[in-house]
CSV table of N, CA and C in Angstrom, one decimal:
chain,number,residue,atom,x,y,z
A,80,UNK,N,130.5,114.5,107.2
A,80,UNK,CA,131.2,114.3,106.0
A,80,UNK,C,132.8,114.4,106.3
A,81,UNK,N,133.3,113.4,105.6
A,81,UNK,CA,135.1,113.4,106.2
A,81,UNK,C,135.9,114.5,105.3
A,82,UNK,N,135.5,114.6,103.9
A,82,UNK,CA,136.1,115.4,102.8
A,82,UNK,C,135.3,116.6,102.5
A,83,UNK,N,136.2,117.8,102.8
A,83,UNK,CA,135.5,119.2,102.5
A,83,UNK,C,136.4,119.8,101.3
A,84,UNK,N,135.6,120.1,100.4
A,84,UNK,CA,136.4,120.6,99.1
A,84,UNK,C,136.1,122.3,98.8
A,85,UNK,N,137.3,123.0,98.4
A,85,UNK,CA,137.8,124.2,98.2
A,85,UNK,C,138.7,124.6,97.4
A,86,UNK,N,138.1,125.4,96.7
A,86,UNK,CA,139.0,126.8,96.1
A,86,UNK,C,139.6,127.5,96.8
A,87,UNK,N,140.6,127.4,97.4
A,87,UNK,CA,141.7,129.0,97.9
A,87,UNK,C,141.6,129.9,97.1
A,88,UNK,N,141.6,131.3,97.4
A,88,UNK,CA,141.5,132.5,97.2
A,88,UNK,C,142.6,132.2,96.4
A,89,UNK,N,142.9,132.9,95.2
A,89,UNK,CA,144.5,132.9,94.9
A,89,UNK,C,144.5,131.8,93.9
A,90,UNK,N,143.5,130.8,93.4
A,90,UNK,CA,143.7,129.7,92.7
A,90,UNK,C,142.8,129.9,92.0
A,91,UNK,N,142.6,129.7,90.8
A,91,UNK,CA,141.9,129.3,89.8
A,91,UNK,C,140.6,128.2,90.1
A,92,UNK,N,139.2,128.5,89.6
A,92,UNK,CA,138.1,127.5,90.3
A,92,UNK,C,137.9,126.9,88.8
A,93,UNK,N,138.3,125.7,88.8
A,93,UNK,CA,138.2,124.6,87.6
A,93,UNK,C,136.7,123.7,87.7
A,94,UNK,N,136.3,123.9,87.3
A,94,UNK,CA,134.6,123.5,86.8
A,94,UNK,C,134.5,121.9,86.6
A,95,UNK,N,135.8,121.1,86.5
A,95,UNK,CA,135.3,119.3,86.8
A,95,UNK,C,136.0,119.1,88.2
A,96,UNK,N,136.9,120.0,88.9
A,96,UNK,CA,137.5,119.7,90.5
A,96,UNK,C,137.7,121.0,91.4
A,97,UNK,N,137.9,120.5,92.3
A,97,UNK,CA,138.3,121.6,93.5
A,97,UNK,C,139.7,121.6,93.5
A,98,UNK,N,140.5,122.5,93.7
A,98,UNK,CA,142.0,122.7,94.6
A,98,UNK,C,142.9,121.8,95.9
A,99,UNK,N,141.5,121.7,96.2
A,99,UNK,CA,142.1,121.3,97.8
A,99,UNK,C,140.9,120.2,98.6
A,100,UNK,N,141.7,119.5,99.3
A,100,UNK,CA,140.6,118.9,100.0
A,100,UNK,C,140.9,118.3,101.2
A,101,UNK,N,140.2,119.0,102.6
A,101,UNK,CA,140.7,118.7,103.7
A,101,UNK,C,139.7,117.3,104.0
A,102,UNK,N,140.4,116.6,104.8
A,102,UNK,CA,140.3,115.4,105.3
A,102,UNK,C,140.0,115.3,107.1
A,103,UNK,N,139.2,114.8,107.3
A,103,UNK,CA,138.7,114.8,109.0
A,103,UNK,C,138.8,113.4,109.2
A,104,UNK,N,138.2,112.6,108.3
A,104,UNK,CA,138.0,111.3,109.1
A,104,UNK,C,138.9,110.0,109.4
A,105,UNK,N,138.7,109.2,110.0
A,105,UNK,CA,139.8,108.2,110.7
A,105,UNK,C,140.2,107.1,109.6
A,106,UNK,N,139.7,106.9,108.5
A,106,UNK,CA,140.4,105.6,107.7
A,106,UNK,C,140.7,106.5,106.7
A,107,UNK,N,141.9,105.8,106.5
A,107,UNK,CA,142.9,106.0,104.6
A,107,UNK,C,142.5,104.9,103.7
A,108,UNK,N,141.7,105.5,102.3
A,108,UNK,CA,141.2,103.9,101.9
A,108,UNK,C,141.9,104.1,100.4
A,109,UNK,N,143.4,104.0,99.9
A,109,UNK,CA,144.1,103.8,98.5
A,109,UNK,C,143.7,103.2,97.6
A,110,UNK,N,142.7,103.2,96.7
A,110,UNK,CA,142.5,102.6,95.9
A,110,UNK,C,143.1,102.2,94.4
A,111,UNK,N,143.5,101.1,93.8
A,111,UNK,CA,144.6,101.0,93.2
A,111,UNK,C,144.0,101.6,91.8
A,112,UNK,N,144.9,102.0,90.6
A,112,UNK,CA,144.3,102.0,90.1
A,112,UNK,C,143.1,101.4,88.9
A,113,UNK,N,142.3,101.9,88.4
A,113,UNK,CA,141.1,101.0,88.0
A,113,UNK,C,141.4,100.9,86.2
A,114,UNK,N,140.8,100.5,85.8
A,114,UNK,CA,141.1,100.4,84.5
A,114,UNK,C,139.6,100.2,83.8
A,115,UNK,N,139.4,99.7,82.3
A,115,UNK,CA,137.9,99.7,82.1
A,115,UNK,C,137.6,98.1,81.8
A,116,UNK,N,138.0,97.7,82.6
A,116,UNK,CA,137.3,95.9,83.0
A,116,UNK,C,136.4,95.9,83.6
A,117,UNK,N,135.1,94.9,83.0
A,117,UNK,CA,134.2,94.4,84.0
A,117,UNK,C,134.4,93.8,85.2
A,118,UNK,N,133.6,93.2,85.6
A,118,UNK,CA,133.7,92.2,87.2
A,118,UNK,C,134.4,91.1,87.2
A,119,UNK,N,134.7,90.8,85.3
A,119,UNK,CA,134.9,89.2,84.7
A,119,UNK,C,136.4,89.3,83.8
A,120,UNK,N,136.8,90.7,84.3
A,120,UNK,CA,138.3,91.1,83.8
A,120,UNK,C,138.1,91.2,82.2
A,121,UNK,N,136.9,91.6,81.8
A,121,UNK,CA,136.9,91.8,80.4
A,121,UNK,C,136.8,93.1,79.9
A,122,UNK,N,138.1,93.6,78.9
A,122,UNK,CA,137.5,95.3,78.9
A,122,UNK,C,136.7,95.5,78.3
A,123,UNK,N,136.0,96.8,78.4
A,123,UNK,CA,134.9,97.4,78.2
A,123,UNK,C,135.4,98.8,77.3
A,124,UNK,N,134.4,98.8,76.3
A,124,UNK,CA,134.8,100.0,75.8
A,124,UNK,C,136.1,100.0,74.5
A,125,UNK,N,136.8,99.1,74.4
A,125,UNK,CA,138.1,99.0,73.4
A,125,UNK,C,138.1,99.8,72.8
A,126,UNK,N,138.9,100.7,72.3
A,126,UNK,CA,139.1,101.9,71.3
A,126,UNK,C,138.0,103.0,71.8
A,127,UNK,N,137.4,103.0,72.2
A,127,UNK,CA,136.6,104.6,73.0
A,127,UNK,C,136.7,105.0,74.4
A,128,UNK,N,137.3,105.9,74.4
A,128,UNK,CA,137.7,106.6,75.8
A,128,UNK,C,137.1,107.5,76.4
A,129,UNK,N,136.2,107.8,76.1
A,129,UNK,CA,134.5,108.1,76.8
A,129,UNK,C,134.1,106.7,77.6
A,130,UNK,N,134.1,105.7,76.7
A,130,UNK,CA,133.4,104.5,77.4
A,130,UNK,C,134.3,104.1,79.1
A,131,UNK,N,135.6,104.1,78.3
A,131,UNK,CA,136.7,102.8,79.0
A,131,UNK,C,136.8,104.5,80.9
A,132,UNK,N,136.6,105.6,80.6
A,132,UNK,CA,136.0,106.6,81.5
A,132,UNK,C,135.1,106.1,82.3
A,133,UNK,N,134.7,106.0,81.8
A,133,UNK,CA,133.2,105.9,82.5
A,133,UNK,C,133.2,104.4,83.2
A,134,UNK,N,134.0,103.1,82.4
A,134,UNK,CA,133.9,102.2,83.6
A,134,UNK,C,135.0,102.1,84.8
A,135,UNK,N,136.0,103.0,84.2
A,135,UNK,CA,137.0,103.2,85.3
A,135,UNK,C,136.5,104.2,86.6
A,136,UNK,N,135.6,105.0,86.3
A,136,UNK,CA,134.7,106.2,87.4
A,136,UNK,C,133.8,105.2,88.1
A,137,UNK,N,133.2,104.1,87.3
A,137,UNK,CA,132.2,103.3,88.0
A,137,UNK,C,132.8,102.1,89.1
A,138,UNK,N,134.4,101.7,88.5
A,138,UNK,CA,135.1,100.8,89.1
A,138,UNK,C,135.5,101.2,90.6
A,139,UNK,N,135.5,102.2,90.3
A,139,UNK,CA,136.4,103.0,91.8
A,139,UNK,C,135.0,103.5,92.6
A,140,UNK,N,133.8,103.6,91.9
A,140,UNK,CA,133.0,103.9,92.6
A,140,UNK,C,132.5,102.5,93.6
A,141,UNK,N,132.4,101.6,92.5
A,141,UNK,CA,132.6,99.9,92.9
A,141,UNK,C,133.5,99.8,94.5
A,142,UNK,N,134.6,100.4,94.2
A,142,UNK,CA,135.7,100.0,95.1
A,142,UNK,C,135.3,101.0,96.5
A,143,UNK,N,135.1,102.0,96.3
A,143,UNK,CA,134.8,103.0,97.4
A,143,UNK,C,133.4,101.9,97.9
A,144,UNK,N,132.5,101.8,97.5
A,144,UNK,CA,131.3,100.7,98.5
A,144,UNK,C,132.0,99.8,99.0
A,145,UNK,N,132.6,98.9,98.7
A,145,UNK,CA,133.3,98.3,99.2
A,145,UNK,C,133.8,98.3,100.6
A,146,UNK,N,134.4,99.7,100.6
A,146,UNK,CA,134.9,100.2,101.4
A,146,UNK,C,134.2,100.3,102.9
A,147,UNK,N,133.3,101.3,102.3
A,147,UNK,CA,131.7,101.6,102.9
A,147,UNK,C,132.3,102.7,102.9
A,148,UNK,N,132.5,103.3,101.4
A,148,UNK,CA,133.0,105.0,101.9
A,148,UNK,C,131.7,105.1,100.0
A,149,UNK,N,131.7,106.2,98.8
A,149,UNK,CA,131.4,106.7,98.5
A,149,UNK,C,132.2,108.0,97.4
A,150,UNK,N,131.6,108.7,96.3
A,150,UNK,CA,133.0,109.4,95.9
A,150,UNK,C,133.1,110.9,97.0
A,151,UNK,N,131.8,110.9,97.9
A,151,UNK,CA,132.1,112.1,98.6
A,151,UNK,C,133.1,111.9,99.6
A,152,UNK,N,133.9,110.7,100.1
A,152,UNK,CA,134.9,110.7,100.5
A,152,UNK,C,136.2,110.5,99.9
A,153,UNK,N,136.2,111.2,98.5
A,153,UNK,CA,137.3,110.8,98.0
A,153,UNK,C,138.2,112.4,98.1
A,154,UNK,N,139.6,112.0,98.7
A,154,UNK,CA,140.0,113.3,98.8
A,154,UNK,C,141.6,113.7,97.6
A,155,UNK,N,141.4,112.8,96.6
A,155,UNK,CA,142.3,112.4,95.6
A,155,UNK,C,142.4,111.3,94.9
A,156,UNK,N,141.8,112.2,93.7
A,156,UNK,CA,142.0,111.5,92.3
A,156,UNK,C,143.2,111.5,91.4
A,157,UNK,N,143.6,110.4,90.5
A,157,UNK,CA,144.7,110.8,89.9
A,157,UNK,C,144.1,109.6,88.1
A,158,UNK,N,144.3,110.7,87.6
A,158,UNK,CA,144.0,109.9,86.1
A,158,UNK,C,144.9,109.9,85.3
A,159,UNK,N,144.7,108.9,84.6
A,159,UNK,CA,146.5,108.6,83.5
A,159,UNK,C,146.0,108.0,82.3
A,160,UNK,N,146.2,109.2,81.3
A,160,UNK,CA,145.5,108.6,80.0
A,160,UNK,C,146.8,108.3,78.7
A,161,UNK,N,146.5,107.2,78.2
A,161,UNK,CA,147.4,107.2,77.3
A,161,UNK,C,147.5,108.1,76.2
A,162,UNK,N,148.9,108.3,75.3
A,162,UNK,CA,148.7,109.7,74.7
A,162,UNK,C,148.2,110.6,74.5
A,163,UNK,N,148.0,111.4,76.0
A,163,UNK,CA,147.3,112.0,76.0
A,163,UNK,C,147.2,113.5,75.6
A,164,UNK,N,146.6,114.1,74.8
A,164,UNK,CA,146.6,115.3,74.1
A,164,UNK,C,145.3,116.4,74.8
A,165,UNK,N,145.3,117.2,74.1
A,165,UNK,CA,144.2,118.1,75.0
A,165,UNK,C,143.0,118.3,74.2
A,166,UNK,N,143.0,117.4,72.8
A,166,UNK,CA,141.7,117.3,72.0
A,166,UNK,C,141.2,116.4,72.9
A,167,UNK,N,141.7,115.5,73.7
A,167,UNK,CA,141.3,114.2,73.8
A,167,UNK,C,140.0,114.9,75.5
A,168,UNK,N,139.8,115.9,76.0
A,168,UNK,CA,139.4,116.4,77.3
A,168,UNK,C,137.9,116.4,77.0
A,169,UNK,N,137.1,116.5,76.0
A,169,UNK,CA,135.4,116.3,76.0
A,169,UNK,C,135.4,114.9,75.7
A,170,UNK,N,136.2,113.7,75.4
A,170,UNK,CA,135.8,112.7,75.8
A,170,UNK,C,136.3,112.0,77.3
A,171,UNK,N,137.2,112.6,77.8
A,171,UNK,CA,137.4,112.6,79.2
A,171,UNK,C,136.3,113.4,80.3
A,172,UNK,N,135.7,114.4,79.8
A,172,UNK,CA,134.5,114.9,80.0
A,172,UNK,C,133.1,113.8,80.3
A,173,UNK,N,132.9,113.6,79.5
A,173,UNK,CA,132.0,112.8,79.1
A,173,UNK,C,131.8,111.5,79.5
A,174,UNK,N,132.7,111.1,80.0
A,174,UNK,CA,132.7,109.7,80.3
A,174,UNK,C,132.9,109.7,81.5
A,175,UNK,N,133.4,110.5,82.0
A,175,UNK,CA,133.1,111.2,83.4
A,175,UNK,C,131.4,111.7,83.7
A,176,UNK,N,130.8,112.2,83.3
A,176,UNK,CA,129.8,112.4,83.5
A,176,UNK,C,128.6,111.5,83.3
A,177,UNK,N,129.0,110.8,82.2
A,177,UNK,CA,128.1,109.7,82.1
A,177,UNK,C,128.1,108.6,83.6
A,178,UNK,N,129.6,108.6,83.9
A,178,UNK,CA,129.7,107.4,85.2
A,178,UNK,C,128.7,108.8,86.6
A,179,UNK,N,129.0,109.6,86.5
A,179,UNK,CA,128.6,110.2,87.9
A,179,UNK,C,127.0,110.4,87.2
A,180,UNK,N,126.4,110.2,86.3
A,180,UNK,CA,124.9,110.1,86.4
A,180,UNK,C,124.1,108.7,86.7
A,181,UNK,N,125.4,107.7,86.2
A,181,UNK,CA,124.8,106.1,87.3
A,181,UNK,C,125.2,106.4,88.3
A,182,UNK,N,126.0,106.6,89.0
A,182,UNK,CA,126.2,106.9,90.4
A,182,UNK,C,125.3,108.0,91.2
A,183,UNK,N,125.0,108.7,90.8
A,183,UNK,CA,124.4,110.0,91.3
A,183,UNK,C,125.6,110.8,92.1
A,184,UNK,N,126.5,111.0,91.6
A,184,UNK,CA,127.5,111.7,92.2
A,184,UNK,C,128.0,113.0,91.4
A,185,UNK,N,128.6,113.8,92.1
A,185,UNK,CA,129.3,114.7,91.5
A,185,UNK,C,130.9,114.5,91.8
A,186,UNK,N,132.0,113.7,91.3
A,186,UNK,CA,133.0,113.7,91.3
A,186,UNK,C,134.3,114.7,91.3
A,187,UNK,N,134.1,115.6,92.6
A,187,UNK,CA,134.7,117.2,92.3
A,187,UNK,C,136.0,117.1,93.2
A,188,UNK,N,136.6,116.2,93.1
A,188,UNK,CA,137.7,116.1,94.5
A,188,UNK,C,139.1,116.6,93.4
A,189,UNK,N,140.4,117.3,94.1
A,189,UNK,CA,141.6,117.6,93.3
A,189,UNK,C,141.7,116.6,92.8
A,190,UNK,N,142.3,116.6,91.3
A,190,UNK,CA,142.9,115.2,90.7
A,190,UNK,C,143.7,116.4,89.6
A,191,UNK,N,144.8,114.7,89.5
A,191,UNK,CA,146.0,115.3,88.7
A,191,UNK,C,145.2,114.4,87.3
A,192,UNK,N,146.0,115.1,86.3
A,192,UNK,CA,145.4,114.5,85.0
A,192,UNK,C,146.9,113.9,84.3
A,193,UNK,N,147.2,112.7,83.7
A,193,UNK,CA,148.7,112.9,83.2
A,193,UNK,C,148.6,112.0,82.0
A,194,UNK,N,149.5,112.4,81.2
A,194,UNK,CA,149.9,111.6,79.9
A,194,UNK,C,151.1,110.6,80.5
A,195,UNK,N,150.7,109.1,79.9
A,195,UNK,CA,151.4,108.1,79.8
A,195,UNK,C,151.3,107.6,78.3
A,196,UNK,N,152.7,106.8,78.5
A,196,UNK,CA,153.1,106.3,77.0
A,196,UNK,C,152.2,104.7,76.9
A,197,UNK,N,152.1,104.0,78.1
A,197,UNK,CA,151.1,102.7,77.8
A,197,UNK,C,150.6,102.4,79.3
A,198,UNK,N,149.8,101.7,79.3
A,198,UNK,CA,149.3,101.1,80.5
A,198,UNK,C,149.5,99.3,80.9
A,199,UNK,N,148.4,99.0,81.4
A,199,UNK,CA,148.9,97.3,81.4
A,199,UNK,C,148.9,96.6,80.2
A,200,UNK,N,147.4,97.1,79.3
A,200,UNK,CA,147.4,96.6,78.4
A,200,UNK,C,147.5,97.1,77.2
A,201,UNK,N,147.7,97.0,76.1
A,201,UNK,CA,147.4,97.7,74.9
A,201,UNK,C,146.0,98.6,74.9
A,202,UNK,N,145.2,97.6,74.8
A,202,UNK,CA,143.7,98.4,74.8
A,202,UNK,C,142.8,98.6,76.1
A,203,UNK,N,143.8,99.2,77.1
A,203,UNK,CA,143.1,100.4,78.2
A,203,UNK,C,144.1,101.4,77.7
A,204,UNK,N,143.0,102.7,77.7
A,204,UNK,CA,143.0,104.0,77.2
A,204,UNK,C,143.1,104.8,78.7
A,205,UNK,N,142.9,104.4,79.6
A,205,UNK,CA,142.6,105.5,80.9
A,205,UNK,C,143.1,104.7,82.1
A,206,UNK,N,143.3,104.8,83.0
A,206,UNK,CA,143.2,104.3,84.6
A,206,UNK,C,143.4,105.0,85.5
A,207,UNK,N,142.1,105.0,86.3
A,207,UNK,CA,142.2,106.1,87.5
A,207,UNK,C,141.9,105.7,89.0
A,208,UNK,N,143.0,106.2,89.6
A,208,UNK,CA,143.1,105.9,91.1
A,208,UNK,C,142.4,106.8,91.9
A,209,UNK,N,142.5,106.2,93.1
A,209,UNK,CA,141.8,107.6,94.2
A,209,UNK,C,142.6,107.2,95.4
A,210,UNK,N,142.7,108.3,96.5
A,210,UNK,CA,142.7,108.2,97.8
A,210,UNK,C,141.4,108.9,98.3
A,211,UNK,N,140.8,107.9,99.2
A,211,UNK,CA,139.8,108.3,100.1
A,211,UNK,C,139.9,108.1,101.7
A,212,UNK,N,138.9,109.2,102.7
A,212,UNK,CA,139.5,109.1,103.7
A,212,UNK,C,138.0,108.8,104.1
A,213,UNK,N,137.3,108.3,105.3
A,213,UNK,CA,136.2,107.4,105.6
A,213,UNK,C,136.2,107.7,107.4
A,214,UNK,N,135.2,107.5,107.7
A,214,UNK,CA,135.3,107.7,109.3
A,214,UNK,C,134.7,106.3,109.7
């Protein structure tokens, strides 16, 4: 496995990620970020951000095969939700978890979470990127 995930002593253990995550393997795979479009560039989900989650988790999951890597080689996530508030975290929950029960994954790599004022389009709610490392 290229990506080993950890709590340092001294840091707080957050229950949807890990702290840290060391990297072994030989490829850097950037993936840009995803948004909640199908395969046909059509969004998914409009106005629910549970949903437009869950295809952005599946998109990058999409992109990591691609790769021939997986989300266990993801050693950084970064999520960017529009207006984002801290009511808004059980549907960011949720839609997360819904995508890692089609996948059969547990999505636990560091990731930053950030409020943005708009995205490309009016109606994407979320876009989330990754770096992954692959051998």
């Amino acid at each position: 496995m290229t990506i080993t995930l950890v709590n340092p002593s001294g840091l707080p253990e957050i229950d949807v990620y890990h702290q840290v995550s060391i990297a072994t393997g030989s490829r850097l795979v950037f993936i840009a970020g995803q948004v909640s479009w199908d395969a046909d560039g059509v969004t998914v989900g409009a106005g629910d951000l549970a949903t437009q989650v869950e295809q952005c988790y599946l998109n990058v999951g999409a992109a990591l095969a691609g790769a021939g890597g997986s989300f266990d080689d993801v050693a950084k996530l970064t999520v960017h939700v529009v207006d984002w508030t801290p009511d808004k975290m059980p549907l960011l929950l949720e839609g997360i978890a819904r995508a890692a029960a089609k996948l059969g994954v547990t999505p636990a790599a560091p990731a930053t979470l950030l409020g943005v004022a708009a995205l490309d389009v009016p109606e994407h709610l979320v876009e989330v990127e990754a770096t992954a490392v692959i051998d």
